[in-house]
Amino acid sequence: MNYVAYLILRRLRAPLIALIVIYSVSILGYVLIPGVDDEGNLHHMNFFEAFYFVSFMGSTIGFGELPYEFTAPQRFWTLFCIYGTVVGWIYSIGAVIATLRDQTFINLIQRHRFRNRVENLKQPFYLVCGYGLTGSAVVADLSRRGIQSVVVELKQSRIDAMELDNLPFDIPSLCADASEPDVVKDAGVAMKNCIGTLCLTDNDHVNLYIALASKLLSPERMVLSRVATREYAGNLKSFGTDHVVDPFETFADYLTNAVFSPYRQLAYNWLISPQHRSLSSVVKPQKGRWIICGFGRLGQAIQKRFEQHGLETVIIEPDPEGRKLKDDYRVVKGLGTEATTLIEAGIHNAVGIIAGTADDANNLSIVLTARELKKSLMIVARQNHHHNVDVFKAANINMIMDPNMIIAQRIMVLIKTPLLMRFLEEIKQHDEDWCEKLVCHFDVLVRDHPLDSWSIRIDRETTPAIYETLRFGVPVKIQNLSTHPQSRGVQLPAMALMVMRAGEVHLLPEQDFCLRIGDEILFCGQSRVLNQMLWTVCNTNVLRYVISGQDEASGYLWQRFFKKKDQSKDIGGSA
Amino acid sequence: MNTEKVIFAFFIILAATLNFGFFLGEIHDVDHHNVFELFAALVISLIATVMKLGDRTHLGAVLLATSLVADLQLIVAALLWAYASNISEAGLTEELIASVVSMSGGALLANVISVVLLVVETITVRR
């Protein structure tokens, strides 16, 4: 139902009735009051004349007195009517304008427009709830990849900021509380082309509501939620939320991997983040004593992992009793911002320090004090607020933990291609040497360019050329795909990471790996390669050239002509 | 008690009674039909229509429809009257007054339907 129209009509009742009453009383007055015609005879206006006169008097005073010059009683009545109709119009117009400017009314219109726009979306889209730093990073990245999104955000100021973000798409956005199921429904969660719901608000409870509503309204839809506390993480997983991203746990994993298997971590880093670090920057294993400043969510997550790996840790915490630390931990009471505390924690024998408090100023202070005391320390710092990004960059820290970027990157991996997530799982099975070789490959491929990854599926819709060629029994190899579509001798800067065939994984396939229909191939390389590769997989002529090296005729006449020539050649050859 | 509904009932019944008063009499006798009554019936019917604007219930929408029908009929009747008394050279002929009255008769039927609907709605209210 159209709520807006009903609301307008309802609000218009009083002004319309006022106008009707004023007009009818005025008309009645003119009909009743006697006048004289131009010959001095008694003349009563009829309703037609009265209605005509009142109509033009109300809007434009000054047409003159019709049909005859008025008598004094008629003029007296006209005075009343002039003020009556003018007041009536002012009131009515005022009421209409007040309705149009009313906030509830504007909200209703915006809501209505938003619903219409979402309903008219034809292409697949993601529903993004929360347009904070994470949300805006994800939406920008999605748009860059040509994926539409729909945004629901509680604060109007962030919605306004979106207009300035200069996104390539027109993104439907609504300022509303996404924890109301109505809002999520209007945002298209039950629509067929909604690929997934991303709950990115900074309130766990709201995220829980959105995830619940999304799962209830359409159970098979992918739901991803960020989460800050363990209780909510368990709660979200309990009803089948597909991906729960906890920035603290994720970063703790990341750091642990960086310490114990740096090359695997580097491979991981290159694949998920476009701004990867160079090969030379690989973090050398730093096994020894680590100082953890702040035993909050991050400190606990890291401590748990380091303890499992048997690494020595010292905790600096201003409130050890409140955090319920175990007795066998080595704890120093304090903030870590002063040299005495750090020395007491044994900074001179330590290899690394983690500034993991919830206060950015304290974290920076810890970093600077620690570096004063020991130059060669590996420094990890937690950055709580995004606006401090420049200060943290300037502090020359080995690893910075920015929760918003961690969540955004994680989501992009999931959204890019599901194969990448599988590949990242696979490389956990392999040792450091294997990973080092992989990273060296990457380095040769992309040098300073961002490393992109994409997947190609062999089927009729997405790769018609390969599909046709395979059906004719001509083998297509992986190397054909990574050949330059214009000059066969040139290899494109890309490599196949994995082939998925009927649920089975073939890691790092050889160049002469023969493809079959239904295979899914994960590639990585420079992002411009994807466009060139699409030529080969979609255009049969290009694929033929790449396989055989010949530019075959494609038109009917040319085909006939060349076939005859070829046949005669064949006959000549055999004879 | 819903005040809005009571006021609407007042207007819709008043429109019906006024219209009935105008309609009553010989169909082509001008003396039996008062133009003031037609005017009043039209004004009251318009007000009743406006009072149903923006009603989202089904019955409300039907009431809006019936009173819009009555309005249309009465407006046509008023236009005919205005044409007869001001523009037509023959003036208020018997044929014209007959068509004015029959238009108002149609409006009366719409008014009666409105009243019946209103009565039905009132009876279904338990309190």
XYZ file of C-alpha atoms in Angstrom:
702
model
C 0.000 0.000 0.000
C 1.096 3.526 -0.627
C 1.402 5.029 2.853
C 2.545 8.417 1.593
C -0.553 9.182 -0.442
C -2.774 8.235 2.482
C -0.871 10.447 4.834
C -1.119 13.445 2.490
C -4.839 12.925 1.998
C -5.413 12.583 5.720
C -3.525 15.808 6.414
C -5.441 17.596 3.671
C -8.834 16.891 5.201
C -9.003 19.926 7.484
C -7.812 22.543 4.940
C -10.110 21.186 2.246
C -13.137 21.234 4.543
C -12.234 24.773 5.610
C -12.112 25.886 1.969
C -15.417 24.203 1.147
C -17.128 25.811 4.137
C -15.719 29.300 3.431
C -16.677 29.109 -0.235
C -20.177 27.791 0.379
C -20.930 30.401 3.040
C -19.647 33.197 0.749
C -21.673 31.931 -2.214
C -24.778 31.586 -0.101
C -24.313 35.168 1.159
C -24.211 36.594 -2.367
C -27.302 34.636 -3.388
C -29.254 35.859 -0.393
C -28.183 39.542 -0.337
C -30.328 41.608 -2.709
C -28.666 43.883 -5.292
C -29.806 46.165 -8.097
C -29.172 45.859 -11.821
C -28.096 48.742 -14.085
C -31.694 49.941 -14.404
C -32.276 50.072 -10.653
C -34.438 46.943 -10.470
C -34.068 44.441 -7.630
C -31.695 41.658 -8.668
C -30.748 38.485 -6.822
C -27.516 36.811 -7.909
C -28.050 33.182 -8.713
C -25.648 30.461 -7.619
C -23.834 30.493 -10.927
C -23.027 34.223 -10.688
C -22.194 33.966 -7.029
C -19.824 31.027 -7.590
C -18.148 32.880 -10.454
C -17.652 35.994 -8.373
C -16.376 34.163 -5.292
C -14.013 32.059 -7.388
C -12.148 35.001 -8.838
C -12.409 37.080 -5.678
C -10.675 34.411 -3.602
C -7.648 34.192 -5.838
C -7.428 37.559 -7.601
C -9.138 40.490 -5.972
C -9.826 43.290 -8.469
C -11.905 42.082 -11.360
C -14.633 44.481 -10.448
C -18.176 43.925 -9.318
C -20.144 41.479 -11.443
C -22.716 41.266 -12.974
C -23.894 44.694 -11.766
C -22.401 47.373 -9.549
C -22.789 46.222 -5.917
C -25.066 47.780 -3.314
C -23.730 48.704 0.114
C -24.868 45.434 1.804
C -23.213 43.412 -0.989
C -19.940 45.355 -0.551
C -20.152 44.823 3.174
C -20.456 41.072 2.573
C -17.645 41.207 0.002
C -15.321 42.619 2.681
C -16.014 39.598 4.880
C -15.594 37.227 1.991
C -12.276 38.717 0.851
C -10.709 38.145 4.248
C -12.435 34.825 4.689
C -11.228 33.345 1.396
C -7.740 34.786 1.661
C -7.343 33.360 5.160
C -8.780 30.068 3.935
C -6.253 29.834 1.104
C -3.335 30.842 3.286
C -4.323 28.218 5.844
C -4.735 25.499 3.207
C -1.500 26.229 1.380
C 0.301 26.555 4.701
C -1.059 23.190 5.807
C 0.083 21.532 2.575
C 3.561 23.018 2.825
C 3.786 22.060 6.498
C 2.880 18.496 5.512
C 5.562 18.448 2.853
C 8.194 19.756 5.270
C 7.196 17.506 8.139
C 10.042 15.167 9.143
C 7.869 12.070 9.464
C 6.464 12.810 6.052
C 9.930 13.306 4.521
C 11.074 10.059 6.128
C 8.079 8.271 4.680
C 8.822 9.612 1.219
C 12.492 8.657 1.492
C 11.541 5.218 2.695
C 9.093 4.844 -0.168
C 11.639 5.970 -2.739
C 14.271 3.656 -1.235
C 11.890 0.695 -1.377
C 11.047 1.408 -4.995
C 14.687 1.707 -5.979
C 15.595 -1.552 -4.265
C 12.636 -3.327 -5.827
C 13.716 -2.148 -9.258
C 17.289 -3.416 -8.884
C 17.861 -6.055 -11.533
C 21.500 -6.965 -10.879
C 22.681 -8.936 -7.836
C 23.498 -6.809 -4.802
C 24.816 -6.951 -1.244
C 22.883 -5.470 1.646
C 25.340 -3.487 3.792
C 24.077 -2.456 7.240
C 26.277 0.213 8.790
C 28.166 2.697 6.648
C 31.038 3.427 9.001
C 34.699 3.009 8.026
C 34.334 -0.699 7.329
C 31.056 -0.254 5.511
C 32.322 2.539 3.291
C 35.520 0.611 2.468
C 33.501 -2.476 1.535
C 30.962 -0.539 -0.542
C 33.732 1.301 -2.383
C 35.525 -1.957 -3.129
C 32.317 -3.640 -4.260
C 31.547 -0.755 -6.618
C 35.054 -0.932 -8.019
C 34.364 -4.561 -8.877
C 31.048 -3.671 -10.439
C 28.876 -5.136 -7.704
C 25.854 -3.193 -6.568
C 25.110 -2.665 -2.889
C 22.266 -1.305 -0.768
C 23.119 0.650 2.383
C 21.189 1.054 5.632
C 22.749 3.351 8.216
C 21.488 4.849 11.459
C 23.223 8.236 11.183
C 22.069 10.703 8.542
C 25.511 12.356 8.520
C 27.132 9.165 7.199
C 24.488 8.822 4.489
C 25.241 12.410 3.512
C 28.952 11.596 3.474
C 28.227 8.847 0.962
C 27.174 11.423 -1.614
C 30.674 12.870 -1.376
C 32.380 9.488 -1.697
C 32.076 9.678 -5.483
C 31.007 6.089 -6.054
C 30.597 4.851 -9.623
C 27.122 3.482 -8.865
C 23.998 5.101 -7.648
C 23.609 3.248 -4.359
C 20.207 3.165 -2.661
C 20.665 4.228 0.941
C 18.300 4.638 3.847
C 18.745 6.328 7.199
C 16.984 3.933 9.545
C 17.522 1.501 12.382
C 18.501 -1.730 10.649
C 17.500 -3.763 13.692
C 13.853 -3.303 12.701
C 12.837 -6.254 10.525
C 10.676 -3.924 8.415
C 13.727 -1.903 7.412
C 15.736 -4.970 6.418
C 12.801 -6.210 4.397
C 12.446 -2.902 2.579
C 16.179 -3.074 1.882
C 15.504 -6.198 -0.143
C 16.749 -9.008 2.084
C 13.993 -11.280 0.808
C 14.682 -10.476 -2.844
C 16.088 -13.119 -5.167
C 19.016 -11.024 -6.359
C 20.233 -10.143 -2.843
C 23.472 -12.155 -2.625
C 24.222 -11.552 1.003
C 23.764 -9.459 4.115
C 26.791 -7.757 5.681
C 26.177 -6.675 9.300
C 28.857 -4.047 9.889
C 27.389 -1.766 12.561
C 29.551 -1.181 15.615
C 26.859 -2.541 17.904
C 26.940 -6.310 18.420
C 23.324 -6.423 19.451
C 22.167 -4.644 16.323
C 24.299 -6.960 14.176
C 22.674 -9.897 15.926
C 19.216 -8.539 15.141
C 20.046 -7.993 11.477
C 21.598 -11.434 11.122
C 18.549 -13.007 12.771
C 16.094 -11.091 10.636
C 18.035 -11.949 7.506
C 18.237 -15.639 8.362
C 14.548 -15.778 9.247
C 13.350 -13.938 6.156
C 15.529 -15.943 3.767
C 17.451 -18.826 5.359
C 19.776 -19.643 2.445
C 21.110 -16.086 2.071
C 24.780 -15.562 3.019
C 25.114 -13.542 6.218
C 28.372 -12.027 7.410
C 28.676 -10.192 10.681
C 31.421 -8.366 12.479
C 31.531 -8.984 16.189
C 33.489 -7.618 19.113
C 32.736 -10.009 21.964
C 32.967 -13.769 22.250
C 29.417 -14.227 23.587
C 27.909 -12.630 20.529
C 30.214 -14.586 18.226
C 28.860 -17.817 19.697
C 25.320 -16.535 19.514
C 25.676 -15.561 15.861
C 27.198 -18.872 14.883
C 24.477 -20.797 16.745
C 21.815 -19.987 14.155
C 23.937 -20.455 11.090
C 25.512 -17.065 10.392
C 27.877 -17.956 7.556
C 30.860 -15.791 8.500
C 31.570 -14.147 11.831
C 34.532 -11.781 11.761
C 36.131 -10.843 15.056
C 38.904 -8.329 14.335
C 40.839 -9.205 17.506
C 40.892 -12.948 16.916
C 41.672 -12.407 13.241
C 44.595 -10.151 14.022
C 45.894 -12.484 16.719
C 45.944 -15.288 14.136
C 47.659 -12.993 11.712
C 50.349 -11.996 14.186
C 50.942 -15.552 15.351
C 51.360 -16.664 11.749
C 53.687 -13.768 11.053
C 55.914 -14.871 13.910
C 55.869 -18.627 13.311
C 55.419 -18.925 9.543
C 56.293 -15.583 7.975
C 56.301 -16.744 4.347
C 52.901 -18.328 4.580
C 51.704 -15.131 6.194
C 53.219 -13.096 3.395
C 51.498 -15.242 0.761
C 48.247 -14.797 2.639
C 48.829 -11.084 2.906
C 49.546 -10.681 -0.797
C 46.422 -12.548 -1.764
C 43.980 -10.737 0.493
C 45.344 -7.207 0.502
C 46.090 -5.129 -2.568
C 48.623 -3.013 -0.646
C 50.904 -5.916 0.115
C 54.430 -5.522 1.388
C 57.420 -6.380 -0.695
C 59.236 -9.699 -0.481
C 62.200 -8.164 1.279
C 60.022 -6.959 4.138
C 59.265 -10.464 5.306
C 59.114 -10.523 9.069
C 61.987 -12.630 10.340
C 60.939 -15.101 13.016
C 61.153 -13.372 16.369
C 61.111 -16.165 18.882
C 61.816 -15.017 22.380
C 60.151 -12.903 25.030
C 57.155 -10.776 23.995
C 55.687 -7.963 26.047
C 51.924 -7.514 25.785
C 50.677 -4.109 26.951
C 47.002 -4.220 27.774
C 45.242 -7.478 28.484
C 41.925 -6.655 26.838
C 40.349 -8.574 23.993
C 43.414 -8.267 21.755
C 45.911 -9.025 24.518
C 44.006 -12.124 25.585
C 43.678 -13.435 22.031
C 47.410 -13.038 21.381
C 48.457 -14.397 24.771
C 46.366 -17.544 24.222
C 48.025 -18.260 20.854
C 51.584 -17.464 21.998
C 51.092 -19.700 25.008
C 50.018 -22.575 22.757
C 53.211 -22.128 20.719
C 55.280 -22.028 23.892
C 56.431 -18.433 23.538
C 57.412 -16.507 26.635
C 55.121 -13.553 27.355
C 55.046 -10.754 29.917
C 51.825 -8.847 30.442
C 51.659 -5.191 31.400
C 48.210 -4.353 32.659
C 47.044 -1.446 34.863
C 44.278 -3.503 36.469
C 45.464 -7.135 36.844
C 42.830 -7.990 39.462
C 39.942 -6.781 37.275
C 41.127 -8.861 34.297
C 41.218 -12.085 36.385
C 44.706 -13.083 35.247
C 45.919 -16.587 35.971
C 48.612 -16.950 38.649
C 51.219 -18.483 36.354
C 51.295 -15.438 34.055
C 54.102 -12.964 34.439
C 52.358 -9.690 35.104
C 53.686 -6.191 35.641
C 51.228 -3.639 36.924
C 51.182 -0.398 34.923
C 50.372 1.100 31.579
C 53.620 0.488 29.759
C 53.962 4.118 28.762
C 56.795 4.687 31.255
C 60.311 3.368 30.927
C 60.347 1.916 34.469
C 57.410 -0.389 33.764
C 58.940 -1.579 30.514
C 62.301 -2.228 32.140
C 60.585 -4.127 34.920
C 58.891 -6.268 32.248
C 62.356 -7.053 30.896
C 62.367 -5.115 27.684
C 66.105 -5.568 27.212
C 65.666 -9.331 26.796
C 62.467 -9.055 24.739
C 62.171 -9.463 20.972
C 58.836 -7.813 20.475
C 56.222 -5.606 22.069
C 52.509 -5.334 21.454
C 50.878 -1.982 22.279
C 47.349 -3.297 22.520
C 45.440 -0.929 24.787
C 42.157 0.663 23.810
C 43.710 4.153 23.812
C 45.611 5.353 20.758
C 47.659 7.958 22.615
C 48.848 5.341 25.131
C 49.692 2.921 22.334
C 51.818 5.518 20.548
C 53.511 6.436 23.807
C 54.330 2.765 24.455
C 55.785 2.457 20.948
C 58.041 5.502 21.321
C 59.213 4.648 24.854
C 59.978 1.053 23.849
C 61.993 2.161 20.831
C 63.990 4.548 23.004
C 64.885 1.633 25.270
C 65.661 -0.918 22.586
C 66.134 -0.171 18.882
C 65.799 -3.685 17.443
C 62.395 -4.467 18.916
C 59.609 -5.727 16.684
C 56.702 -3.412 17.352
C 53.023 -4.228 16.949
C 50.449 -1.547 17.694
C 46.697 -1.460 17.848
C 45.067 1.512 16.171
C 41.606 2.156 17.574
C 40.512 5.201 15.624
C 40.826 5.531 11.905
C 41.598 9.238 11.996
C 44.928 8.423 13.653
C 46.076 6.557 10.570
C 48.727 9.100 9.580
C 50.242 9.299 13.045
C 50.551 5.526 13.229
C 52.116 5.367 9.779
C 54.669 7.983 10.802
C 55.611 5.992 13.923
C 57.301 3.353 11.742
C 55.601 0.394 13.361
C 56.200 -3.150 12.072
C 52.580 -4.200 12.217
C 49.524 -2.035 12.738
C 46.227 -3.504 13.746
C 43.352 -1.456 12.318
C 40.082 -3.321 13.052
C 38.171 -1.626 10.247
C 40.702 -2.567 7.585
C 40.943 -6.126 8.886
C 37.197 -6.632 8.594
C 36.995 -4.925 5.222
C 39.823 -7.074 3.794
C 38.331 -10.235 5.174
C 34.978 -9.455 3.601
C 36.585 -8.665 0.271
C 38.274 -12.064 0.236
C 34.915 -13.716 0.781
C 33.270 -11.610 -1.875
C 36.029 -11.802 -4.513
C 35.759 -15.513 -5.055
C 34.942 -18.384 -2.710
C 37.838 -20.291 -4.275
C 40.364 -17.919 -2.716
C 39.128 -18.765 0.773
C 39.589 -22.445 -0.079
C 43.079 -21.806 -1.379
C 44.030 -19.961 1.796
C 42.841 -22.984 3.762
C 44.951 -25.256 1.544
C 48.206 -23.376 2.007
C 47.983 -23.995 5.740
C 48.838 -27.639 4.952
C 52.163 -26.666 3.386
C 55.474 -25.790 4.966
C 57.477 -22.609 4.881
C 59.685 -23.584 1.928
C 56.650 -24.212 -0.246
C 55.198 -20.859 0.754
C 58.481 -19.079 0.121
C 58.558 -20.443 -3.441
C 54.960 -19.313 -3.914
C 55.732 -15.810 -2.738
C 58.768 -15.653 -5.044
C 56.455 -16.597 -7.926
C 54.132 -13.791 -6.937
C 57.015 -11.388 -6.819
C 58.089 -12.290 -10.361
C 54.526 -11.869 -11.597
C 53.538 -8.537 -10.179
C 56.620 -6.730 -8.820
C 55.190 -3.477 -7.430
C 51.696 -3.816 -8.875
C 48.798 -5.006 -6.738
C 48.229 -8.743 -6.857
C 44.672 -9.507 -7.865
C 42.927 -12.857 -7.948
C 39.885 -14.107 -9.827
C 38.236 -17.350 -10.764
C 37.082 -18.684 -14.119
C 34.511 -21.385 -14.514
C 34.377 -23.549 -17.627
C 30.757 -23.526 -18.739
C 28.563 -22.357 -21.583
C 27.697 -18.916 -20.163
C 30.939 -17.528 -18.808
C 33.506 -19.197 -21.085
C 31.693 -20.021 -24.328
C 34.874 -20.357 -26.391
C 36.477 -22.983 -24.149
C 33.173 -24.772 -23.798
C 32.772 -25.092 -27.585
C 36.378 -26.078 -28.168
C 36.288 -28.779 -25.503
C 33.076 -30.169 -26.927
C 34.774 -30.603 -30.292
C 37.407 -32.677 -28.546
C 40.264 -30.187 -28.808
C 42.218 -30.138 -25.542
C 42.631 -26.766 -23.801
C 45.519 -26.360 -21.382
C 46.074 -23.935 -18.553
C 48.948 -22.324 -20.427
C 46.539 -21.391 -23.249
C 44.635 -19.187 -20.849
C 47.672 -17.324 -19.610
C 48.968 -16.663 -23.137
C 48.731 -13.184 -24.581
C 45.683 -13.101 -26.921
C 47.519 -11.046 -29.552
C 51.018 -12.480 -29.532
C 51.331 -16.123 -28.684
C 54.906 -15.979 -27.534
C 54.173 -13.676 -24.630
C 53.038 -14.978 -21.274
C 50.612 -12.855 -19.300
C 51.722 -11.939 -15.764
C 49.333 -14.374 -14.130
C 49.416 -17.886 -12.762
C 46.872 -20.554 -11.949
C 46.774 -21.227 -8.222
C 44.243 -23.970 -8.067
C 41.807 -26.006 -10.125
C 38.617 -27.232 -8.520
C 37.245 -30.298 -10.291
C 34.118 -31.962 -8.856
C 34.960 -30.906 -5.314
C 38.561 -32.063 -5.679
C 41.408 -29.577 -5.378
C 44.466 -29.511 -7.659
C 46.957 -27.074 -6.169
C 49.297 -25.124 -8.474
C 48.423 -27.076 -11.665
C 51.154 -27.634 -14.282
C 51.162 -25.557 -17.462
C 49.929 -28.505 -19.565
C 47.066 -29.336 -17.223
C 44.109 -30.227 -19.465
C 40.827 -28.529 -18.616
C 37.412 -30.131 -18.535
C 33.916 -28.693 -18.602
C 32.811 -27.780 -15.082
C 36.323 -26.960 -13.813
C 36.833 -23.832 -11.776
C 40.253 -22.213 -11.946
C 41.652 -19.686 -9.496
C 44.130 -17.257 -11.061
C 46.257 -14.584 -9.552
C 48.289 -11.868 -11.207
C 48.103 -8.260 -12.262
C 44.527 -7.100 -12.375
C 44.714 -5.956 -16.014
C 45.249 -9.581 -17.042
C 41.650 -10.486 -16.312
C 40.408 -8.428 -19.273
C 42.909 -10.030 -21.642
C 42.043 -13.464 -20.367
C 38.359 -12.817 -20.966
C 39.185 -12.376 -24.675
C 40.647 -15.847 -24.833
C 37.882 -17.592 -22.951
C 34.982 -15.860 -24.707
C 36.147 -15.471 -28.305
C 36.564 -18.703 -30.272
C 38.882 -17.124 -32.855
C 41.257 -15.847 -30.223
C 41.256 -19.206 -28.487
C 42.014 -21.008 -31.759
C 44.894 -18.649 -32.416
C 46.243 -19.133 -28.929
C 46.079 -22.930 -29.223
C 47.233 -23.452 -32.812
C 48.984 -20.228 -33.686
C 46.838 -19.790 -36.792
C 44.360 -17.062 -37.503
C 41.612 -19.242 -38.888
C 38.921 -17.898 -41.174
C 35.673 -17.399 -39.445
C 33.311 -16.246 -42.210
C 31.468 -18.839 -44.268
C 33.110 -17.949 -47.589
C 36.575 -17.766 -46.129
C 36.083 -21.055 -44.344
C 35.084 -22.790 -47.571
C 37.952 -21.270 -49.450
C 40.588 -22.141 -46.902
C 39.215 -25.626 -46.346
C 39.563 -26.410 -50.058
C 43.064 -25.062 -50.084
C 43.973 -27.066 -46.999
C 42.437 -30.219 -48.423
C 44.340 -29.857 -51.676
C 47.488 -29.313 -49.679
C 46.739 -32.450 -47.632
C 46.159 -34.501 -50.755
C 49.284 -33.131 -52.274
C 51.217 -33.982 -49.155
C 49.985 -37.546 -48.934
C 50.526 -38.213 -52.571
C -16.724 5.868 20.605
C -14.834 7.207 17.645
C -15.566 10.936 17.212
C -14.342 10.943 13.635
C -16.871 8.285 12.680
C -19.733 10.055 14.448
C -19.027 13.334 12.653
C -18.777 11.511 9.371
C -22.126 9.820 10.061
C -23.653 13.235 10.703
C -22.467 14.593 7.366
C -23.325 11.572 5.286
C -26.870 11.373 6.711
C -27.314 15.123 6.357
C -26.260 14.852 2.711
C -28.774 12.069 2.192
C -31.647 13.929 3.863
C -30.970 17.201 2.026
C -30.771 15.380 -1.253
C -33.976 13.549 -0.455
C -35.661 16.879 0.274
C -34.568 18.249 -3.081
C -35.562 15.107 -4.930
C -39.066 14.992 -3.414
C -41.867 16.328 -5.638
C -43.049 16.259 -9.254
C -40.024 15.574 -11.390
C -40.617 18.390 -13.911
C -42.183 21.003 -11.649
C -39.653 23.749 -10.763
C -41.682 24.849 -7.770
C -41.209 21.490 -6.064
C -37.396 21.691 -6.150
C -35.485 24.333 -4.197
C -32.111 25.382 -5.593
C -30.862 26.184 -2.086
C -31.461 22.612 -1.104
C -29.420 21.404 -4.067
C -26.614 23.771 -3.084
C -26.648 22.567 0.525
C -26.740 18.921 -0.560
C -23.702 19.465 -2.811
C -21.679 21.284 -0.131
C -22.447 18.706 2.558
C -21.692 15.847 0.179
C -18.296 17.408 -0.675
C -17.466 17.727 3.015
C -18.442 14.081 3.610
C -16.134 13.057 0.755
C -13.191 15.014 2.096
C -13.706 13.452 5.512
C -13.087 10.017 4.006
C -9.845 11.011 2.261
C -6.896 8.959 3.445
C -8.967 6.246 5.071
C -7.002 3.007 4.653
C -9.751 0.570 5.697
C -11.671 -1.264 3.005
C -15.024 0.050 4.155
C -13.623 3.574 4.303
C -12.478 3.288 0.710
C -15.921 2.049 -0.391
C -17.585 4.938 1.465
C -15.213 7.326 -0.291
C -16.231 5.791 -3.594
C -19.968 6.077 -2.971
C -19.769 9.669 -1.811
C -17.580 10.524 -4.833
C -20.392 9.111 -7.004
C -22.893 11.303 -5.186
C -20.625 14.336 -5.691
C -20.314 13.703 -9.403
C -24.070 13.367 -9.826
C -24.772 16.512 -7.804
C -22.124 18.525 -9.635
C -23.662 17.528 -12.956
C -27.088 18.480 -11.604
C -25.770 21.882 -10.480
C -24.099 22.454 -13.867
C -27.343 21.618 -15.643
C -29.206 24.069 -13.430
C -26.629 26.794 -14.055
C -26.789 26.134 -17.802
C -30.574 26.283 -17.780
C -30.889 29.492 -15.792
C -27.961 31.450 -17.255
C -26.929 30.227 -20.672
C -29.867 28.454 -22.296
C -32.228 30.870 -24.012
C -35.265 28.740 -23.246
C -34.538 29.024 -19.486
C -35.576 26.369 -16.981
C -37.615 24.077 -19.163
C -39.464 21.055 -17.864
C -37.027 18.682 -19.583
C -34.007 20.320 -17.992
C -35.483 20.390 -14.515
C -36.413 16.740 -14.962
C -32.834 15.791 -15.774
C -31.542 17.859 -12.848
C -33.865 16.022 -10.493
C -33.047 12.621 -11.956
C -29.321 13.328 -11.508
C -29.991 14.158 -7.889
C -32.020 10.963 -7.696
C -28.936 9.032 -8.734
C -26.938 10.876 -6.093
C -29.645 9.955 -3.586
C -29.152 6.296 -4.409
C -25.403 6.642 -3.772
C -26.183 8.435 -0.512
C -28.514 5.624 0.542
C -25.779 3.052 -0.155
C -23.376 5.119 1.979
C -25.889 5.179 4.809
C -26.480 1.412 4.545
C -22.725 0.771 4.654
C -22.425 3.085 7.626
C -25.211 1.236 9.453
C -23.555 -2.099 8.694
C -20.236 -0.846 10.019
C -21.889 0.539 13.157
C -23.652 -2.737 13.890
C -20.420 -4.732 13.635
C -18.809 -2.552 16.315
C -19.264 -4.500 19.547
C -18.623 -1.805 22.086
